[in-house]
Structure formats: C-alpha cells, structure tokens
Tab-separated table of N, CA and C in Angstrom:
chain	number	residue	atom	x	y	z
A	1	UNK	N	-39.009	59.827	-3.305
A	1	UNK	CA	-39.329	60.191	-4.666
A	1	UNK	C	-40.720	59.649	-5.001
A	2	UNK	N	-41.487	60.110	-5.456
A	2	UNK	CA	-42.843	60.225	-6.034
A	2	UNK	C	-42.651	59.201	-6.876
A	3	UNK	N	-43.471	58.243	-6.967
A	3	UNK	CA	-43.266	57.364	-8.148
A	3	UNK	C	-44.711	57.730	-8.842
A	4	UNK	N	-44.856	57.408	-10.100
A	4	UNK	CA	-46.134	57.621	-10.963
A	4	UNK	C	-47.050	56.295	-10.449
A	5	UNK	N	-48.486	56.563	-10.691
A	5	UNK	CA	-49.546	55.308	-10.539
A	5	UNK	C	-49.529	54.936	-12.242
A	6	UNK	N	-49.135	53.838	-12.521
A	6	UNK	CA	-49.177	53.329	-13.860
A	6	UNK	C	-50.278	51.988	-13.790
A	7	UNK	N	-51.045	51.719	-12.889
A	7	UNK	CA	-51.900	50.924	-13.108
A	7	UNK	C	-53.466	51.491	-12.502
A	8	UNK	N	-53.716	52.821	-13.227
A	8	UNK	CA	-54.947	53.287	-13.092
A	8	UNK	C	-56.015	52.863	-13.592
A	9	UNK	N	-56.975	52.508	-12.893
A	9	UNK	CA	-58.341	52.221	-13.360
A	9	UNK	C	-59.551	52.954	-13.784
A	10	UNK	N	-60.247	53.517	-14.743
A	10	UNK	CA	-61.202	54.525	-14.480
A	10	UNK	C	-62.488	53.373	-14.939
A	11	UNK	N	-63.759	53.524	-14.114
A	11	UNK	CA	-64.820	52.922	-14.207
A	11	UNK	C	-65.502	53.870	-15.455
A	12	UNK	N	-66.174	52.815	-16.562
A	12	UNK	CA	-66.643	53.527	-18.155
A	12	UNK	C	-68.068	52.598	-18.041
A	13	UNK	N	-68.421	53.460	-18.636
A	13	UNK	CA	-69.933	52.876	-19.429
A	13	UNK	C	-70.189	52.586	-21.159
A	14	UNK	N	-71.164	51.594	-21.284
A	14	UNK	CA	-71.570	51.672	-22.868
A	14	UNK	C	-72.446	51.420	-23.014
A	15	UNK	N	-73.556	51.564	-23.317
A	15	UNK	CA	-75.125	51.277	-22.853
A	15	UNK	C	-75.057	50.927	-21.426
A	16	UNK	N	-76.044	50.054	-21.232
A	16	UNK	CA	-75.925	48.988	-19.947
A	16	UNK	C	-75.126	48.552	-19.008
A	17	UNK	N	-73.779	48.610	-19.914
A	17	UNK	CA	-72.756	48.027	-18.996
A	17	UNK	C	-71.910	48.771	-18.820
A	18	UNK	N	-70.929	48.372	-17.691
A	18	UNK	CA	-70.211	49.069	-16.686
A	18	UNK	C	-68.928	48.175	-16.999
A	19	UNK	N	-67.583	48.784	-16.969
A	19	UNK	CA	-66.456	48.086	-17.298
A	19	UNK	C	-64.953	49.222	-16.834
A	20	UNK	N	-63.865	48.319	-16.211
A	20	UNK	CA	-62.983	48.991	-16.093
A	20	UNK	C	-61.947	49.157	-17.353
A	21	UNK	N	-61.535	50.614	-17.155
A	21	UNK	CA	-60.460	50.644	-18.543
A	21	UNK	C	-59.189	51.470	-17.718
A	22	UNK	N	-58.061	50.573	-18.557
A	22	UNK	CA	-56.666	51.117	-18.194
A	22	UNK	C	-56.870	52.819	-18.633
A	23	UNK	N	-56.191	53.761	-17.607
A	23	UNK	CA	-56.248	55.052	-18.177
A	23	UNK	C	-54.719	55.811	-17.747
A	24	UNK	N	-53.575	55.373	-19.142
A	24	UNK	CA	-52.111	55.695	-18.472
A	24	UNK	C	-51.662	56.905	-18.284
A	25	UNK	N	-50.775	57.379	-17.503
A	25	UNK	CA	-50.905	58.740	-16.688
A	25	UNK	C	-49.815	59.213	-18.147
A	26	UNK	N	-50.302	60.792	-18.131
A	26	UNK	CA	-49.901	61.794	-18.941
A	26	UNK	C	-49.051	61.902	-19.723
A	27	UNK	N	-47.849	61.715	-20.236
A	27	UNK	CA	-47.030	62.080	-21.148
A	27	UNK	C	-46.293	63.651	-21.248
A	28	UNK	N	-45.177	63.720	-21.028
A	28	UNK	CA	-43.791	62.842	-20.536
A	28	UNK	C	-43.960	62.657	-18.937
A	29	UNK	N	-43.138	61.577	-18.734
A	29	UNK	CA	-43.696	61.027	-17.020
A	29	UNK	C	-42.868	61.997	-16.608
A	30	UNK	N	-43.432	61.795	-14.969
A	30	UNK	CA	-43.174	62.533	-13.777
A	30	UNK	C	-42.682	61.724	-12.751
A	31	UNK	N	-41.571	61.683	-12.478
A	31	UNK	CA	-40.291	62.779	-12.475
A	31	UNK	C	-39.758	61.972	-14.545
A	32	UNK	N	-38.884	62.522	-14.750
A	32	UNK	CA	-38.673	62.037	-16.257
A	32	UNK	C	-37.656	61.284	-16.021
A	33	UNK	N	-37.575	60.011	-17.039
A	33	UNK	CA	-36.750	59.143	-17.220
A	33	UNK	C	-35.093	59.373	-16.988
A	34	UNK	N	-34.579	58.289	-16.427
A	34	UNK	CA	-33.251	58.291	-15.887
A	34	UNK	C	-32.652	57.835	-17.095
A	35	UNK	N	-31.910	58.520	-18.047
A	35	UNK	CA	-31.426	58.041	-18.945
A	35	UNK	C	-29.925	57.710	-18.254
A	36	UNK	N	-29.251	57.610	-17.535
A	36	UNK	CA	-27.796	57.245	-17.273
A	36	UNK	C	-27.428	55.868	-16.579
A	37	UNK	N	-26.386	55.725	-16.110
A	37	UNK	CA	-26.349	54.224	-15.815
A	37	UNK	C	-26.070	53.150	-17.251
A	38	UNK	N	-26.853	51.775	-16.804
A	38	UNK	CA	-27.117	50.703	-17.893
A	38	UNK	C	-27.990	50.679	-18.625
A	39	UNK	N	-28.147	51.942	-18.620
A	39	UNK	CA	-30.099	51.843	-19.422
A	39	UNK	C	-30.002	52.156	-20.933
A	40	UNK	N	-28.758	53.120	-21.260
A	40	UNK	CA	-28.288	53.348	-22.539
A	40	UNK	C	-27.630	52.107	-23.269
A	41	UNK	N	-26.523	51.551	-22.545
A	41	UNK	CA	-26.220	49.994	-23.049
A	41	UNK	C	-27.327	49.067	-23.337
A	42	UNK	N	-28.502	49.261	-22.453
A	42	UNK	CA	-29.578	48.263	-22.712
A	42	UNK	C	-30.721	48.212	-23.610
A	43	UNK	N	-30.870	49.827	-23.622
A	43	UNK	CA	-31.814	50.261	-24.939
A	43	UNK	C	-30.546	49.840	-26.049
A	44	UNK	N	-29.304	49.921	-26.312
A	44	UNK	CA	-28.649	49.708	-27.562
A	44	UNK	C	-28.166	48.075	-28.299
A	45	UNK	N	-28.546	47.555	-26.800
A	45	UNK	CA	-28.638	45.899	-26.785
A	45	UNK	C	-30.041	45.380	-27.617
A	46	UNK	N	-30.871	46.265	-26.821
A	46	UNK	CA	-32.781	45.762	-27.531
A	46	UNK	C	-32.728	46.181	-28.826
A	47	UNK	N	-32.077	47.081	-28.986
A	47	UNK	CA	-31.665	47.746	-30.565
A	47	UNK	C	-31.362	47.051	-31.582
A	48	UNK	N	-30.058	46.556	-31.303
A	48	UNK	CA	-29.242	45.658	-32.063
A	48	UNK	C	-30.106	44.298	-32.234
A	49	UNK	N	-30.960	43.389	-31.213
A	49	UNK	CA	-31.141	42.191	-30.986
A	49	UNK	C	-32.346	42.439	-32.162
A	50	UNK	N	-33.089	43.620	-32.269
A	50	UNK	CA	-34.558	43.820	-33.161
A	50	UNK	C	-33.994	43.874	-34.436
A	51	UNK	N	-33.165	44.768	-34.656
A	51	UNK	CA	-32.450	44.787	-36.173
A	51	UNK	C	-32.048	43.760	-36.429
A	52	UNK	N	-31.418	42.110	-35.752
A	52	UNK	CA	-30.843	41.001	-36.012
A	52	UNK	C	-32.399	40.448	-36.188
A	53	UNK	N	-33.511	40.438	-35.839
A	53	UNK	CA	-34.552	39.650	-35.754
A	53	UNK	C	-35.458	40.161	-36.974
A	54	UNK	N	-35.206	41.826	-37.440
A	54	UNK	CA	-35.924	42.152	-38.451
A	54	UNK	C	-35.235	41.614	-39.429
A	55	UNK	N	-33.604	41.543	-39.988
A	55	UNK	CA	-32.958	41.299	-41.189
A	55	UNK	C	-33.192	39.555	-40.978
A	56	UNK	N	-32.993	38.858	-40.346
A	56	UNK	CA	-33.700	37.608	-40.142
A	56	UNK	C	-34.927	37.627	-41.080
A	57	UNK	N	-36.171	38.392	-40.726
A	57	UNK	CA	-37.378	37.840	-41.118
A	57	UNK	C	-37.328	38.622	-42.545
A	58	UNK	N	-37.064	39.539	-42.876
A	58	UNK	CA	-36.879	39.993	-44.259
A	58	UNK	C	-35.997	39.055	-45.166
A	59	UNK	N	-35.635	38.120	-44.412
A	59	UNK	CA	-34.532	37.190	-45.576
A	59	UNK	C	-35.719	36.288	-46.035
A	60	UNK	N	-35.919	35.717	-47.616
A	60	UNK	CA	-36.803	35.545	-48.003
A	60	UNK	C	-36.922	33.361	-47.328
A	61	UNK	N	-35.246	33.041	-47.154
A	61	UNK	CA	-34.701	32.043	-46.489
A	61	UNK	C	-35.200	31.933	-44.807
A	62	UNK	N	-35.517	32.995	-44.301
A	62	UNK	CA	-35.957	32.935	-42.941
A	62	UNK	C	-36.757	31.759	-41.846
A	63	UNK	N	-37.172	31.063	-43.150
A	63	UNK	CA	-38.347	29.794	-42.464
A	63	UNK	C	-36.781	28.808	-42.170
A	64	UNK	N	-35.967	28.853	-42.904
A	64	UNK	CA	-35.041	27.718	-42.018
A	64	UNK	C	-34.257	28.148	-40.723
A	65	UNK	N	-34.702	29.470	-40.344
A	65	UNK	CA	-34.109	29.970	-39.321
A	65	UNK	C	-35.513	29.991	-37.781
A	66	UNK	N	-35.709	30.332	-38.392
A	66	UNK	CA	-37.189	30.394	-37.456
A	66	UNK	C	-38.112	29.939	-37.738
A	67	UNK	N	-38.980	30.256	-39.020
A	67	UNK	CA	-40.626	30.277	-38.898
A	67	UNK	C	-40.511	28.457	-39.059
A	68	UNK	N	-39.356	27.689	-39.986
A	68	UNK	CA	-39.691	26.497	-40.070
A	68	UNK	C	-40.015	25.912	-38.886
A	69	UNK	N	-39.696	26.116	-37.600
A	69	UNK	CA	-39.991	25.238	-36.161
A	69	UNK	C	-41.458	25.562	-36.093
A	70	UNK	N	-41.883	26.843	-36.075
A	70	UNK	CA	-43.338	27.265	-35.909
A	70	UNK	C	-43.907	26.734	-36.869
A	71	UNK	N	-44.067	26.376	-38.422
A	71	UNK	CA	-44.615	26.670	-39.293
A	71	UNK	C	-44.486	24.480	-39.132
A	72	UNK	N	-43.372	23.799	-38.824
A	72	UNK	CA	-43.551	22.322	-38.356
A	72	UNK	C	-44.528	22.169	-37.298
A	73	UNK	N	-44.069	22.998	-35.719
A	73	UNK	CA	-44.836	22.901	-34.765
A	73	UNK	C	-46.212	22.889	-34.931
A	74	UNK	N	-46.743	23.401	-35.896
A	74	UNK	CA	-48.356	23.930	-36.437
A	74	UNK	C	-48.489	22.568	-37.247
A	75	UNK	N	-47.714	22.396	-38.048
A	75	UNK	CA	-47.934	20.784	-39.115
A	75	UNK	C	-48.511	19.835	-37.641
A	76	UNK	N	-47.193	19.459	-37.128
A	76	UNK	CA	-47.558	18.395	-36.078
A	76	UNK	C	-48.457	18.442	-35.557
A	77	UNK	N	-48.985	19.574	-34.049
A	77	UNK	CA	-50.264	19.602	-33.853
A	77	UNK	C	-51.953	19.397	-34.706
A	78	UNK	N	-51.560	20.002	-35.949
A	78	UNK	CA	-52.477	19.500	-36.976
A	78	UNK	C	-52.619	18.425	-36.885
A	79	UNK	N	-51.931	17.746	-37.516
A	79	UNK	CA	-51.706	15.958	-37.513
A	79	UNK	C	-52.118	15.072	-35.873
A	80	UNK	N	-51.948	15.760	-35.293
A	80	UNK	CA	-52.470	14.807	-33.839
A	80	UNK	C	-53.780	15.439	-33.560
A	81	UNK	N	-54.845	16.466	-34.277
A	81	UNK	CA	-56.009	16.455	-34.208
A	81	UNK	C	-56.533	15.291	-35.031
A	82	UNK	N	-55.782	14.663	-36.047
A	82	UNK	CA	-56.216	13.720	-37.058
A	82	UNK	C	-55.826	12.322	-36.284
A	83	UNK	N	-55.175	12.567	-34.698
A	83	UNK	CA	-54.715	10.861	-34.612
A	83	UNK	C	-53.568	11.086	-34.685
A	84	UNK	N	-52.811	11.249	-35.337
A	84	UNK	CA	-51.239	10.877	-35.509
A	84	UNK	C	-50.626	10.790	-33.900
A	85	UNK	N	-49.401	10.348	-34.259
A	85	UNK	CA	-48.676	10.109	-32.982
A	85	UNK	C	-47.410	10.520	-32.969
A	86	UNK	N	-47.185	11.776	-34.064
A	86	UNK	CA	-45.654	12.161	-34.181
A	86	UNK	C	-45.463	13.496	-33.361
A	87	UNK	N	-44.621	14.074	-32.972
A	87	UNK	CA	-43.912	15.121	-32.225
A	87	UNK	C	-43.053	15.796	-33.104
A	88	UNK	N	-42.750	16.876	-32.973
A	88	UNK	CA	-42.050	17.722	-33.528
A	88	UNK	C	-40.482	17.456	-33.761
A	89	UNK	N	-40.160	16.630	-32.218
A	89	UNK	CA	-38.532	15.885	-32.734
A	89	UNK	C	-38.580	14.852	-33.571
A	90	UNK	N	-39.972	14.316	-34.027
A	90	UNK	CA	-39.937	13.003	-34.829
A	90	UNK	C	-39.819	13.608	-36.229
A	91	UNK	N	-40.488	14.862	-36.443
A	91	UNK	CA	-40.752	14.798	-37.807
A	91	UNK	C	-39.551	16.481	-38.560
A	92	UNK	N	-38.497	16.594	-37.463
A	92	UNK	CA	-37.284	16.777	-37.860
A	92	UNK	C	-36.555	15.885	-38.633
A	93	UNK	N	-36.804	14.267	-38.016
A	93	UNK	CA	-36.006	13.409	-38.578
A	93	UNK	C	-36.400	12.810	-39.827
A	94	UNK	N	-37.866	13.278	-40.456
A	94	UNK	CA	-38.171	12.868	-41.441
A	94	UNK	C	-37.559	13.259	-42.751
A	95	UNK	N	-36.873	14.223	-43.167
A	95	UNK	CA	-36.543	14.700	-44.413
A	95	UNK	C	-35.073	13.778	-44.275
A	96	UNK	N	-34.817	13.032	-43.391
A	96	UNK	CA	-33.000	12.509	-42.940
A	96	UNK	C	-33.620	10.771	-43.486
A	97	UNK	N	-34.706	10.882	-43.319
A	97	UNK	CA	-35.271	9.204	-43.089
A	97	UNK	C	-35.477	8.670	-44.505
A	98	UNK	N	-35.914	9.830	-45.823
A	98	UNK	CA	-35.994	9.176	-47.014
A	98	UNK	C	-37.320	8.341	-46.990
A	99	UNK	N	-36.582	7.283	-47.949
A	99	UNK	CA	-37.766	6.182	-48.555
A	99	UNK	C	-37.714	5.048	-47.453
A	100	UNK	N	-36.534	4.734	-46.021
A	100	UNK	CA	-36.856	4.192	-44.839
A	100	UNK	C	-37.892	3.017	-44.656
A	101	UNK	N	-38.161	2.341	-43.717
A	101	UNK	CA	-38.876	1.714	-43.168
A	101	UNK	C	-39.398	2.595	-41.872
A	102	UNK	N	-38.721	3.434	-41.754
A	102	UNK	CA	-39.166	4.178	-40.503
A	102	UNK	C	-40.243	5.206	-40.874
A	103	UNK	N	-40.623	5.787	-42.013
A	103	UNK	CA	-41.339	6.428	-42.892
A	103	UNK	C	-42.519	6.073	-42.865
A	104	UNK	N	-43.141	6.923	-42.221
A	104	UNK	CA	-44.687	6.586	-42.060
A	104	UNK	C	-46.065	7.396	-42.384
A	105	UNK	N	-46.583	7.147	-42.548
A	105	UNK	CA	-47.741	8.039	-43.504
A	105	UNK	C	-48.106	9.408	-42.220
A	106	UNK	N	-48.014	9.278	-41.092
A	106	UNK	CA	-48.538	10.728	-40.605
A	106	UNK	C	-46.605	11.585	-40.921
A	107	UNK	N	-45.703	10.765	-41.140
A	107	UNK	CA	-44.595	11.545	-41.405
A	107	UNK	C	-44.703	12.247	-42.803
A	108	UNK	N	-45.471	11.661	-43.872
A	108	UNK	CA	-45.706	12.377	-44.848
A	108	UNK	C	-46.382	13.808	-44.290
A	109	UNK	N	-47.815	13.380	-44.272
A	109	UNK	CA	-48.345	14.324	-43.731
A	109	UNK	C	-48.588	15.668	-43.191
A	110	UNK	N	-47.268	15.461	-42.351
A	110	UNK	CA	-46.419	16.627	-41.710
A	110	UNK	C	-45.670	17.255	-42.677
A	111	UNK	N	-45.076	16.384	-43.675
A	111	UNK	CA	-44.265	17.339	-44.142
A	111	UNK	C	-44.983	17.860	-45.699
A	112	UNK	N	-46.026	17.378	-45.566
A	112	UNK	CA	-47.316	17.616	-46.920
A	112	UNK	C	-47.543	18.958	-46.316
A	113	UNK	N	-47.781	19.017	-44.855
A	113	UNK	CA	-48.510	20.615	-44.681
A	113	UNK	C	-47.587	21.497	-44.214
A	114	UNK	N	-46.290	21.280	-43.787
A	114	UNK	CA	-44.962	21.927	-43.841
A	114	UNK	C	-44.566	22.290	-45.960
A	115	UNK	N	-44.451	21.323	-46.372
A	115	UNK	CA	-44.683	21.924	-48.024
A	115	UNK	C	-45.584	22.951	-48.516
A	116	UNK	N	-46.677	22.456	-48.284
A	116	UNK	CA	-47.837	23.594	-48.446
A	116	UNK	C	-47.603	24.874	-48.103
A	117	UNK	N	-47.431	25.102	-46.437
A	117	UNK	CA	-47.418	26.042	-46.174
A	117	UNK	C	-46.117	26.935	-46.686
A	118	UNK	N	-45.179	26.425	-46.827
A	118	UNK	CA	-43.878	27.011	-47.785
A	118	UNK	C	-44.348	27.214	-48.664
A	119	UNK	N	-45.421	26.629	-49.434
A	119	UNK	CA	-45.452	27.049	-51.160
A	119	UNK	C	-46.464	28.571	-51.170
A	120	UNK	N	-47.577	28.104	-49.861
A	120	UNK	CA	-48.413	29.327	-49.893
A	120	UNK	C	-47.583	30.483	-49.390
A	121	UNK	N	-46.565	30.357	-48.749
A	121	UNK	CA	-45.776	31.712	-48.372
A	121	UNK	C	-45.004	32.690	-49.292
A	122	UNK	N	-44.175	31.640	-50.635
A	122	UNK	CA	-43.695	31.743	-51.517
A	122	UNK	C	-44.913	31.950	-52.761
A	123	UNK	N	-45.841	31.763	-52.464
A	123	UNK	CA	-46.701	32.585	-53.264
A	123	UNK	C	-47.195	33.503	-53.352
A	124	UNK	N	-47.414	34.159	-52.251
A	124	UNK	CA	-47.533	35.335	-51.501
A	124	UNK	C	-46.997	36.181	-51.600
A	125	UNK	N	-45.747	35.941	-51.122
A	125	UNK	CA	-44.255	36.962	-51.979
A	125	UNK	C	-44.194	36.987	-53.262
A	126	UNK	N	-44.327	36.253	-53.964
A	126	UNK	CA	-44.512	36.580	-55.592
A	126	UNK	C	-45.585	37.553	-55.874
A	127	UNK	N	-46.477	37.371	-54.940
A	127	UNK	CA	-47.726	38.319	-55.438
A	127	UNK	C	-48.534	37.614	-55.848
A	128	UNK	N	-48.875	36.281	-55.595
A	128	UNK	CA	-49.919	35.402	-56.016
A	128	UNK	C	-51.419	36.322	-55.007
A	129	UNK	N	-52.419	36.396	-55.765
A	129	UNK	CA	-53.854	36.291	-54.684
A	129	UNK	C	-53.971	34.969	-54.258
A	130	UNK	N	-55.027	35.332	-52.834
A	130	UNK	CA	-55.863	34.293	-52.180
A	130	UNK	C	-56.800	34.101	-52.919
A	131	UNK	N	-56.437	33.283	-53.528
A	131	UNK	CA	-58.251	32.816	-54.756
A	131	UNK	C	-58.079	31.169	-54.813
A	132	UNK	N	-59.201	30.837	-55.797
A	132	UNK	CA	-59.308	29.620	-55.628
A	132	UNK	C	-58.043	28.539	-56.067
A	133	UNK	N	-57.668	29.283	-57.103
A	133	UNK	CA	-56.720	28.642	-57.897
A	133	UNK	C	-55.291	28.600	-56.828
A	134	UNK	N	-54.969	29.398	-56.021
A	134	UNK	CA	-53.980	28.913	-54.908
A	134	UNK	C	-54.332	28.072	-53.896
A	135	UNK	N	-55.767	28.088	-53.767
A	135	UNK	CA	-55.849	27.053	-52.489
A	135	UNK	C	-56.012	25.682	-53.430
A	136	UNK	N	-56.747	25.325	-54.670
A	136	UNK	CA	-56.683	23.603	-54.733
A	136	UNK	C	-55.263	23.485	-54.981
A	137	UNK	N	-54.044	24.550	-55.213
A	137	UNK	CA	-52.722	23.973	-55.354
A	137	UNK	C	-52.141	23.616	-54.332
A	138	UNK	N	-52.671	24.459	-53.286
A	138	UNK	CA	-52.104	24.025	-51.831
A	138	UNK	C	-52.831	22.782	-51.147
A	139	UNK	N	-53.937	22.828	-51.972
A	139	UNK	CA	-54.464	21.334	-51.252
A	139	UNK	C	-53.992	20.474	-51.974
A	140	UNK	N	-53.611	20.102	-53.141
A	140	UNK	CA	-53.060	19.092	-53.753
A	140	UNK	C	-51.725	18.818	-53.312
A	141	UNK	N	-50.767	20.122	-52.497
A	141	UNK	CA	-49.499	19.402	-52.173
A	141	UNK	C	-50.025	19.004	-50.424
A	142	UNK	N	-51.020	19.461	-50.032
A	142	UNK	CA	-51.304	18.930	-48.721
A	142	UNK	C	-51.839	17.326	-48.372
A	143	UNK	N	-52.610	17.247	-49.756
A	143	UNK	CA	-53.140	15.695	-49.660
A	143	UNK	C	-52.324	14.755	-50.948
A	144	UNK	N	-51.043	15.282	-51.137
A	144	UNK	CA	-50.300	14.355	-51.944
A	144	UNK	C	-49.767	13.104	-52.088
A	145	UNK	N	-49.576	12.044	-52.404
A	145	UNK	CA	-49.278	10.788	-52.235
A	145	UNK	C	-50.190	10.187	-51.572
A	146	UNK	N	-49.945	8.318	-51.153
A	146	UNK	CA	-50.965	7.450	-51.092
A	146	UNK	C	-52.300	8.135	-50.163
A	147	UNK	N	-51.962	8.715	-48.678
A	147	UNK	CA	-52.605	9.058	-48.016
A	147	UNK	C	-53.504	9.986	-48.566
A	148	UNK	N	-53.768	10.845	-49.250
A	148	UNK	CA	-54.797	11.641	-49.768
A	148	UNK	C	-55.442	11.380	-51.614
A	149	UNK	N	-54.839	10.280	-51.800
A	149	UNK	CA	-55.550	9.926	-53.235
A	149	UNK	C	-56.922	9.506	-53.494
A	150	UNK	N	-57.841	9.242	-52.574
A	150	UNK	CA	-58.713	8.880	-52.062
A	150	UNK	C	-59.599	10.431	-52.062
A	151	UNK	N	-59.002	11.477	-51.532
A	151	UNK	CA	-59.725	13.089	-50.741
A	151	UNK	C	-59.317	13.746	-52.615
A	152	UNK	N	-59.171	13.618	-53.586
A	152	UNK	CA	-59.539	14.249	-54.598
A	152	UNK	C	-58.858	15.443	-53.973
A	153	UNK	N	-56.736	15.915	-54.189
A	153	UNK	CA	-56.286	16.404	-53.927
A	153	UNK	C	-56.873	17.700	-55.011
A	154	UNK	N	-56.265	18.555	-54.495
A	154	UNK	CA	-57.025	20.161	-55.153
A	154	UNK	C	-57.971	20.389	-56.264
A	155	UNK	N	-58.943	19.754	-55.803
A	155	UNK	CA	-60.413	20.075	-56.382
A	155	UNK	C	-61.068	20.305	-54.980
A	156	UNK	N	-62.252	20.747	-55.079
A	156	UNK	CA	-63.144	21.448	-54.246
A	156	UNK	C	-64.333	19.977	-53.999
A	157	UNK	N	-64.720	20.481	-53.163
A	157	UNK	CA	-65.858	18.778	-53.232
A	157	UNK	C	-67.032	19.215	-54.052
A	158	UNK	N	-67.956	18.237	-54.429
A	158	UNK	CA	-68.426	18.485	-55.061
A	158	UNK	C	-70.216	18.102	-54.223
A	159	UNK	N	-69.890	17.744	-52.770
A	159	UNK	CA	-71.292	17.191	-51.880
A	159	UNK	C	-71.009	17.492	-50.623
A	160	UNK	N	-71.762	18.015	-49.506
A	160	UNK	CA	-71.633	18.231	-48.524
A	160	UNK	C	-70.952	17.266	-47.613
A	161	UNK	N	-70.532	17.750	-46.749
A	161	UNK	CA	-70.238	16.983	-45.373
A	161	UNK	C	-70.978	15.805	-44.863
C-alpha cells in the first residue's frame, strides 16, 4: 500500500534568502482514512476528554482546578528570580500555615502574585480594561504588606530606574 509523503519539503525564496517550507500533500488523503477498528472509540474518547477540559475552563472556578498550579508555578518562579528559596510544594502549604512561625516573607509574596493574578483575571471577566487604574490595583495587592511598603504599592514611580 502506497503510503502518502507527509513530510515534504519545498525550497522558497524571499528576497535574498533561501528557506525550507513544510508543503502538506493534497486534501482528502490518498488512499482515504480507515475509519473502522479503534479509531471511532478513540476519536469519541478525544471527544469526550476536550468537552471535560472545555466545561472545566469555562467554569469561572476553574483556577482551583487547573490554572491555580500554573498561575502558582509562575508566582514561584517569579519569586526565585528575586532570590527566594520557595518551590511550588512549599507555597501550597502556605494558605494551611496562617500567621505561623513558618510564614515567611517570600511566602507572602507568592501568594501576593497568586492574588493579583486572580484579581486581574476576575477583572477581566467583569469587563474591566487594561488601563492604568487596573494595573496600580494589581500592584498594590502584589506589593502588599511589610515586604512592599517601602515600593509605594499601586502608584506608578515617579523617577527612573
């Protein structure tokens, strides 16, 4: 059986330069798709799993299902461009830890720009614009408490770098 070339190359130009570009063969393939077998169960599996992942992200609750790990994972790495020394399993345990001794200012931190970024998402969905007046609010919950009282939380600076 003939199989199709699906990794064709055609050599292109644009001024000066010379560059390869994918060029995918014709539409509908040759010989045409085997719809029988497991392939119908499996397209109805990818089906189902996208509709569970779209009603997921349409839930307006969705960040405690998903985006919160991404939307922490992004806090933390932030915070260890600044130095910090927390990890993503550390600063799970922060909302459990309270007012603690274990409570430590890059644990704020994390959860200053984990807040933020919830509030800018939830503003968004309301229909808030990107203007100024949403970002010094988001900077004021980003540089909130002892650690940012000092950085003149949501005001704009007023002198260069």
């Amino acid at each position: 059986m003939d199989r199709p070339h699906y990794r064709h190359f055609q050599e292109r130009s644009w001024g000066f330069r010379t560059f390869r570009a994918y060029s995918p063969p014709p539409l509908p393939p040759k010989p045409a798709l085997d719809y029988s077998g497991a392939l119908p169960r499996l397209i109805g599996e990818a089906a189902h799993a996208l509709g569970l992942l779209g009603s997921i992200s349409a839930n307006p609750d969705a960040g405690s299902l998903i985006g919160l790990q991404f939307i922490r994972r992004e806090a933390v790495l932030s915070s260890q461009i600044e130095g910090a020394q927390s990890s993503v399993a550390d600063s799970l345990l922060v909302p459990h830890l309270g007012g603690s001794g274990e409570f430590r200012d890059e644990d704020a931190e994390i959860e200053n720009c984990v807040d933020a970024t919830y509030a800018g998402l939830k503003a968004l969905a309301d229909g808030a614009a990107i203007d100024a007046v949403l970002m010094r609010r988001l900077h004021g919950i980003l540089l909130r408490g002892e650690g940012g009282c000092g950085k003149k939380p949501g005001q704009f600076r007023t002198r260069q770098n």
